[in-house]
Every structure is written in C-alpha cells, then in structure tokens.
Amino acid sequence: MSTPQTTSDPVAALSSLLTQVNLSHGPSGVNYILSHLSSHLNSTPQSSLTLAYSILDDVLSTPSLLKDRGNERIIKDAFEDGSTLYCKKCKGMIKKDRWTAHVEYWCQPVVES
C-alpha cells in the first residue's frame, strides 16, 4: 500500500467510494462504511486520509490492465476527482454520467474460474 499524497482530495475520494457503495449495496452498505470509518477515525487529518486511502486500495485490489501496465495512478486519480466509479461486477472504471447505461446495457460480469 502506498502512502497517500497530502495534495489529494480525500473528500472527493470518500464521496466517490460512498456513491459506489450506495449503487452496489444500497443504504445499508453506506451505513456499514460510515460506521466503520467513525469507529476508526481519530482527531488527526493525516490518519483520516490514510484510512480513506486504505479503503480505496481495498477497492482497487483487483487486477486491471492499467494496473498491470504500471498506470495505477490513473485509477486513483479517477476516484479522487469523483468522476469515475468502479464496477465490482465487471471490474471496470465507469464515468459517473455513464453509470446507468453501463449497468443497463454494457456490464458483463467477470466469471471467476
């Protein structure tokens, strides 16, 4: 796990994560994440940022073409700016404004062998 840069936008990263969890698991998933965060956060901003990135690293733990080619930063940047969501079904990065069409027409779940 890499150490996050302090110039990143942790609010956008957390917002993107909560949006993704809400879309895939509903309000109960969001409540779980918020409960988990509140039980582990302490008063220092750096530890809050570190926790947000550890959750993001868990989400990004699946293999991808960008990651395999050493471009993992592109994936993290997409999460941080809040413009992209990670689809757990097909393991793809989807722009927020294309999410509904992706789910309805394009998503092809990855079959684990």
mmCIF file with all atom_site columns, C-alpha atoms in Angstrom:
data_model
loop_
_atom_site.group_PDB
_atom_site.id
_atom_site.type_symbol
_atom_site.label_atom_id
_atom_site.label_alt_id
_atom_site.label_comp_id
_atom_site.label_asym_id
_atom_site.label_entity_id
_atom_site.label_seq_id
_atom_site.pdbx_PDB_ins_code
_atom_site.Cartn_x
_atom_site.Cartn_y
_atom_site.Cartn_z
_atom_site.occupancy
_atom_site.B_iso_or_equiv
_atom_site.pdbx_formal_charge
_atom_site.auth_seq_id
_atom_site.auth_comp_id
_atom_site.auth_asym_id
_atom_site.auth_atom_id
_atom_site.pdbx_PDB_model_num
ATOM 1   C CA . MET A 1 1   ? 0.000   0.000   0.000   1.00 0.00 ? 1   MET A CA 1
ATOM 2   C CA . SER A 1 2   ? 1.445   3.342   -0.998  1.00 0.00 ? 2   SER A CA 1
ATOM 3   C CA . THR A 1 3   ? 1.419   6.412   1.217   1.00 0.00 ? 3   THR A CA 1
ATOM 4   C CA . PRO A 1 4   ? -1.118  8.979   0.000   1.00 0.00 ? 4   PRO A CA 1
ATOM 5   C CA . GLN A 1 5   ? -0.021  12.434  -1.078  1.00 0.00 ? 5   GLN A CA 1
ATOM 6   C CA . THR A 1 6   ? -1.365  15.265  1.060   1.00 0.00 ? 6   THR A CA 1
ATOM 7   C CA . THR A 1 7   ? -2.356  17.258  -2.044  1.00 0.00 ? 7   THR A CA 1
ATOM 8   C CA . SER A 1 8   ? -5.102  14.745  -2.911  1.00 0.00 ? 8   SER A CA 1
ATOM 9   C CA . ASP A 1 9   ? -8.769  15.456  -2.298  1.00 0.00 ? 9   ASP A CA 1
ATOM 10  C CA . PRO A 1 10  ? -9.890  12.975  0.376   1.00 0.00 ? 10  PRO A CA 1
ATOM 11  C CA . VAL A 1 11  ? -13.440 14.360  0.381   1.00 0.00 ? 11  VAL A CA 1
ATOM 12  C CA . ALA A 1 12  ? -13.886 13.561  -3.321  1.00 0.00 ? 12  ALA A CA 1
ATOM 13  C CA . ALA A 1 13  ? -12.345 10.106  -2.800  1.00 0.00 ? 13  ALA A CA 1
ATOM 14  C CA . LEU A 1 14  ? -14.707 9.332   0.081   1.00 0.00 ? 14  LEU A CA 1
ATOM 15  C CA . SER A 1 15  ? -17.680 10.746  -1.832  1.00 0.00 ? 15  SER A CA 1
ATOM 16  C CA . SER A 1 16  ? -16.879 8.540   -4.811  1.00 0.00 ? 16  SER A CA 1
ATOM 17  C CA . LEU A 1 17  ? -16.491 5.494   -2.566  1.00 0.00 ? 17  LEU A CA 1
ATOM 18  C CA . LEU A 1 18  ? -19.822 6.131   -0.817  1.00 0.00 ? 18  LEU A CA 1
ATOM 19  C CA . THR A 1 19  ? -21.580 6.652   -4.166  1.00 0.00 ? 19  THR A CA 1
ATOM 20  C CA . GLN A 1 20  ? -20.208 3.353   -5.430  1.00 0.00 ? 20  GLN A CA 1
ATOM 21  C CA . VAL A 1 21  ? -21.191 1.510   -2.255  1.00 0.00 ? 21  VAL A CA 1
ATOM 22  C CA . ASN A 1 22  ? -24.692 3.020   -2.405  1.00 0.00 ? 22  ASN A CA 1
ATOM 23  C CA . LEU A 1 23  ? -25.132 1.937   -6.037  1.00 0.00 ? 23  LEU A CA 1
ATOM 24  C CA . SER A 1 24  ? -23.888 -1.595  -5.422  1.00 0.00 ? 24  SER A CA 1
ATOM 25  C CA . HIS A 1 25  ? -25.059 -2.321  -1.853  1.00 0.00 ? 25  HIS A CA 1
ATOM 26  C CA . GLY A 1 26  ? -27.660 0.337   -1.043  1.00 0.00 ? 26  GLY A CA 1
ATOM 27  C CA . PRO A 1 27  ? -28.036 2.403   2.117   1.00 0.00 ? 27  PRO A CA 1
ATOM 28  C CA . SER A 1 28  ? -27.074 -0.487  4.387   1.00 0.00 ? 28  SER A CA 1
ATOM 29  C CA . GLY A 1 29  ? -23.672 -0.651  2.688   1.00 0.00 ? 29  GLY A CA 1
ATOM 30  C CA . VAL A 1 30  ? -23.170 3.086   3.140   1.00 0.00 ? 30  VAL A CA 1
ATOM 31  C CA . ASN A 1 31  ? -24.155 2.801   6.804   1.00 0.00 ? 31  ASN A CA 1
ATOM 32  C CA . TYR A 1 32  ? -21.629 -0.010  7.247   1.00 0.00 ? 32  TYR A CA 1
ATOM 33  C CA . ILE A 1 33  ? -18.825 2.063   5.698   1.00 0.00 ? 33  ILE A CA 1
ATOM 34  C CA . LEU A 1 34  ? -19.707 5.145   7.741   1.00 0.00 ? 34  LEU A CA 1
ATOM 35  C CA . SER A 1 35  ? -19.878 3.078   10.918  1.00 0.00 ? 35  SER A CA 1
ATOM 36  C CA . HIS A 1 36  ? -16.508 1.525   10.096  1.00 0.00 ? 36  HIS A CA 1
ATOM 37  C CA . LEU A 1 37  ? -14.974 4.932   9.431   1.00 0.00 ? 37  LEU A CA 1
ATOM 38  C CA . SER A 1 38  ? -16.372 6.542   12.559  1.00 0.00 ? 38  SER A CA 1
ATOM 39  C CA . SER A 1 39  ? -15.085 3.721   14.743  1.00 0.00 ? 39  SER A CA 1
ATOM 40  C CA . HIS A 1 40  ? -11.553 4.037   13.357  1.00 0.00 ? 40  HIS A CA 1
ATOM 41  C CA . LEU A 1 41  ? -11.048 7.749   12.807  1.00 0.00 ? 41  LEU A CA 1
ATOM 42  C CA . ASN A 1 42  ? -9.141  9.785   15.317  1.00 0.00 ? 42  ASN A CA 1
ATOM 43  C CA . SER A 1 43  ? -8.518  13.508  15.533  1.00 0.00 ? 43  SER A CA 1
ATOM 44  C CA . THR A 1 44  ? -5.586  13.826  13.095  1.00 0.00 ? 44  THR A CA 1
ATOM 45  C CA . PRO A 1 45  ? -6.342  14.681  9.453   1.00 0.00 ? 45  PRO A CA 1
ATOM 46  C CA . GLN A 1 46  ? -3.448  12.545  8.196   1.00 0.00 ? 46  GLN A CA 1
ATOM 47  C CA . SER A 1 47  ? -4.836  9.395   9.831   1.00 0.00 ? 47  SER A CA 1
ATOM 48  C CA . SER A 1 48  ? -8.249  10.126  8.277   1.00 0.00 ? 48  SER A CA 1
ATOM 49  C CA . LEU A 1 49  ? -6.650  10.470  4.861   1.00 0.00 ? 49  LEU A CA 1
ATOM 50  C CA . THR A 1 50  ? -4.664  7.278   5.397   1.00 0.00 ? 50  THR A CA 1
ATOM 51  C CA . LEU A 1 51  ? -7.831  5.364   6.303   1.00 0.00 ? 51  LEU A CA 1
ATOM 52  C CA . ALA A 1 52  ? -9.686  6.673   3.245   1.00 0.00 ? 52  ALA A CA 1
ATOM 53  C CA . TYR A 1 53  ? -6.825  5.524   1.037   1.00 0.00 ? 53  TYR A CA 1
ATOM 54  C CA . SER A 1 54  ? -6.691  2.101   2.680   1.00 0.00 ? 54  SER A CA 1
ATOM 55  C CA . ILE A 1 55  ? -10.358 1.632   1.790   1.00 0.00 ? 55  ILE A CA 1
ATOM 56  C CA . LEU A 1 56  ? -9.649  2.839   -1.751  1.00 0.00 ? 56  LEU A CA 1
ATOM 57  C CA . ASP A 1 57  ? -6.724  0.395   -2.007  1.00 0.00 ? 57  ASP A CA 1
ATOM 58  C CA . ASP A 1 58  ? -9.071  -2.433  -0.996  1.00 0.00 ? 58  ASP A CA 1
ATOM 59  C CA . VAL A 1 59  ? -11.490 -1.432  -3.749  1.00 0.00 ? 59  VAL A CA 1
ATOM 60  C CA . LEU A 1 60  ? -8.649  -1.322  -6.279  1.00 0.00 ? 60  LEU A CA 1
ATOM 61  C CA . SER A 1 61  ? -7.114  -4.638  -5.248  1.00 0.00 ? 61  SER A CA 1
ATOM 62  C CA . THR A 1 62  ? -8.452  -6.463  -8.291  1.00 0.00 ? 62  THR A CA 1
ATOM 63  C CA . PRO A 1 63  ? -6.150  -6.796  -11.321 1.00 0.00 ? 63  PRO A CA 1
ATOM 64  C CA . SER A 1 64  ? -6.638  -4.406  -14.238 1.00 0.00 ? 64  SER A CA 1
ATOM 65  C CA . LEU A 1 65  ? -4.918  -3.537  -17.499 1.00 0.00 ? 65  LEU A CA 1
ATOM 66  C CA . LEU A 1 66  ? -3.901  -0.092  -16.230 1.00 0.00 ? 66  LEU A CA 1
ATOM 67  C CA . LYS A 1 67  ? -2.538  -1.546  -13.006 1.00 0.00 ? 67  LYS A CA 1
ATOM 68  C CA . ASP A 1 68  ? -0.677  -4.315  -14.851 1.00 0.00 ? 68  ASP A CA 1
ATOM 69  C CA . ARG A 1 69  ? 0.991   -1.706  -17.076 1.00 0.00 ? 69  ARG A CA 1
ATOM 70  C CA . GLY A 1 70  ? 2.093   0.423   -14.136 1.00 0.00 ? 70  GLY A CA 1
ATOM 71  C CA . ASN A 1 71  ? -0.593  3.084   -14.538 1.00 0.00 ? 71  ASN A CA 1
ATOM 72  C CA . GLU A 1 72  ? -2.403  2.548   -11.235 1.00 0.00 ? 72  GLU A CA 1
ATOM 73  C CA . ARG A 1 73  ? -2.171  6.301   -10.581 1.00 0.00 ? 73  ARG A CA 1
ATOM 74  C CA . ILE A 1 74  ? -4.728  6.891   -13.362 1.00 0.00 ? 74  ILE A CA 1
ATOM 75  C CA . ILE A 1 75  ? -7.219  4.708   -11.480 1.00 0.00 ? 75  ILE A CA 1
ATOM 76  C CA . LYS A 1 76  ? -6.600  6.512   -8.194  1.00 0.00 ? 76  LYS A CA 1
ATOM 77  C CA . ASP A 1 77  ? -6.864  9.934   -9.861  1.00 0.00 ? 77  ASP A CA 1
ATOM 78  C CA . ALA A 1 78  ? -10.230 8.946   -11.354 1.00 0.00 ? 78  ALA A CA 1
ATOM 79  C CA . PHE A 1 79  ? -11.534 8.027   -7.898  1.00 0.00 ? 79  PHE A CA 1
ATOM 80  C CA . GLU A 1 80  ? -10.090 11.110  -6.240  1.00 0.00 ? 80  GLU A CA 1
ATOM 81  C CA . ASP A 1 81  ? -11.682 13.600  -8.603  1.00 0.00 ? 81  ASP A CA 1
ATOM 82  C CA . GLY A 1 82  ? -15.052 11.882  -8.136  1.00 0.00 ? 82  GLY A CA 1
ATOM 83  C CA . SER A 1 83  ? -15.751 11.499  -11.855 1.00 0.00 ? 83  SER A CA 1
ATOM 84  C CA . THR A 1 84  ? -15.446 7.716   -12.067 1.00 0.00 ? 84  THR A CA 1
ATOM 85  C CA . LEU A 1 85  ? -16.898 4.699   -10.301 1.00 0.00 ? 85  LEU A CA 1
ATOM 86  C CA . TYR A 1 86  ? -15.530 1.171   -10.044 1.00 0.00 ? 86  TYR A CA 1
ATOM 87  C CA . CYS A 1 87  ? -17.944 -1.560  -11.156 1.00 0.00 ? 87  CYS A CA 1
ATOM 88  C CA . LYS A 1 88  ? -17.477 -4.579  -8.918  1.00 0.00 ? 88  LYS A CA 1
ATOM 89  C CA . LYS A 1 89  ? -19.412 -6.823  -11.322 1.00 0.00 ? 89  LYS A CA 1
ATOM 90  C CA . CYS A 1 90  ? -17.212 -6.312  -14.394 1.00 0.00 ? 90  CYS A CA 1
ATOM 91  C CA . LYS A 1 91  ? -14.242 -4.766  -12.575 1.00 0.00 ? 91  LYS A CA 1
ATOM 92  C CA . GLY A 1 92  ? -14.328 -1.715  -14.862 1.00 0.00 ? 92  GLY A CA 1
ATOM 93  C CA . MET A 1 93  ? -13.876 2.009   -14.272 1.00 0.00 ? 93  MET A CA 1
ATOM 94  C CA . ILE A 1 94  ? -17.023 3.834   -15.399 1.00 0.00 ? 94  ILE A CA 1
ATOM 95  C CA . LYS A 1 95  ? -17.606 7.593   -15.669 1.00 0.00 ? 95  LYS A CA 1
ATOM 96  C CA . LYS A 1 96  ? -20.397 8.642   -13.292 1.00 0.00 ? 96  LYS A CA 1
ATOM 97  C CA . ASP A 1 97  ? -22.536 10.107  -16.057 1.00 0.00 ? 97  ASP A CA 1
ATOM 98  C CA . ARG A 1 98  ? -22.425 6.760   -17.926 1.00 0.00 ? 98  ARG A CA 1
ATOM 99  C CA . TRP A 1 99  ? -23.157 4.539   -14.903 1.00 0.00 ? 99  TRP A CA 1
ATOM 100 C CA . THR A 1 100 ? -26.860 3.922   -15.604 1.00 0.00 ? 100 THR A CA 1
ATOM 101 C CA . ALA A 1 101 ? -26.237 2.970   -19.244 1.00 0.00 ? 101 ALA A CA 1
ATOM 102 C CA . HIS A 1 102 ? -23.333 0.772   -18.169 1.00 0.00 ? 102 HIS A CA 1
ATOM 103 C CA . VAL A 1 103 ? -25.483 -1.166  -15.699 1.00 0.00 ? 103 VAL A CA 1
ATOM 104 C CA . GLU A 1 104 ? -28.458 -1.442  -18.070 1.00 0.00 ? 104 GLU A CA 1
ATOM 105 C CA . TYR A 1 105 ? -26.683 -2.263  -21.336 1.00 0.00 ? 105 TYR A CA 1
ATOM 106 C CA . TRP A 1 106 ? -22.945 -2.854  -21.129 1.00 0.00 ? 106 TRP A CA 1
ATOM 107 C CA . CYS A 1 107 ? -21.914 -4.519  -17.876 1.00 0.00 ? 107 CYS A CA 1
ATOM 108 C CA . GLN A 1 108 ? -20.747 -8.076  -18.387 1.00 0.00 ? 108 GLN A CA 1
ATOM 109 C CA . PRO A 1 109 ? -19.864 -9.624  -15.023 1.00 0.00 ? 109 PRO A CA 1
ATOM 110 C CA . VAL A 1 110 ? -16.490 -11.288 -14.775 1.00 0.00 ? 110 VAL A CA 1
ATOM 111 C CA . VAL A 1 111 ? -16.867 -15.017 -14.177 1.00 0.00 ? 111 VAL A CA 1
ATOM 112 C CA . GLU A 1 112 ? -14.307 -16.224 -11.649 1.00 0.00 ? 112 GLU A CA 1
ATOM 113 C CA . SER A 1 113 ? -12.825 -19.593 -12.586 1.00 0.00 ? 113 SER A CA 1
#
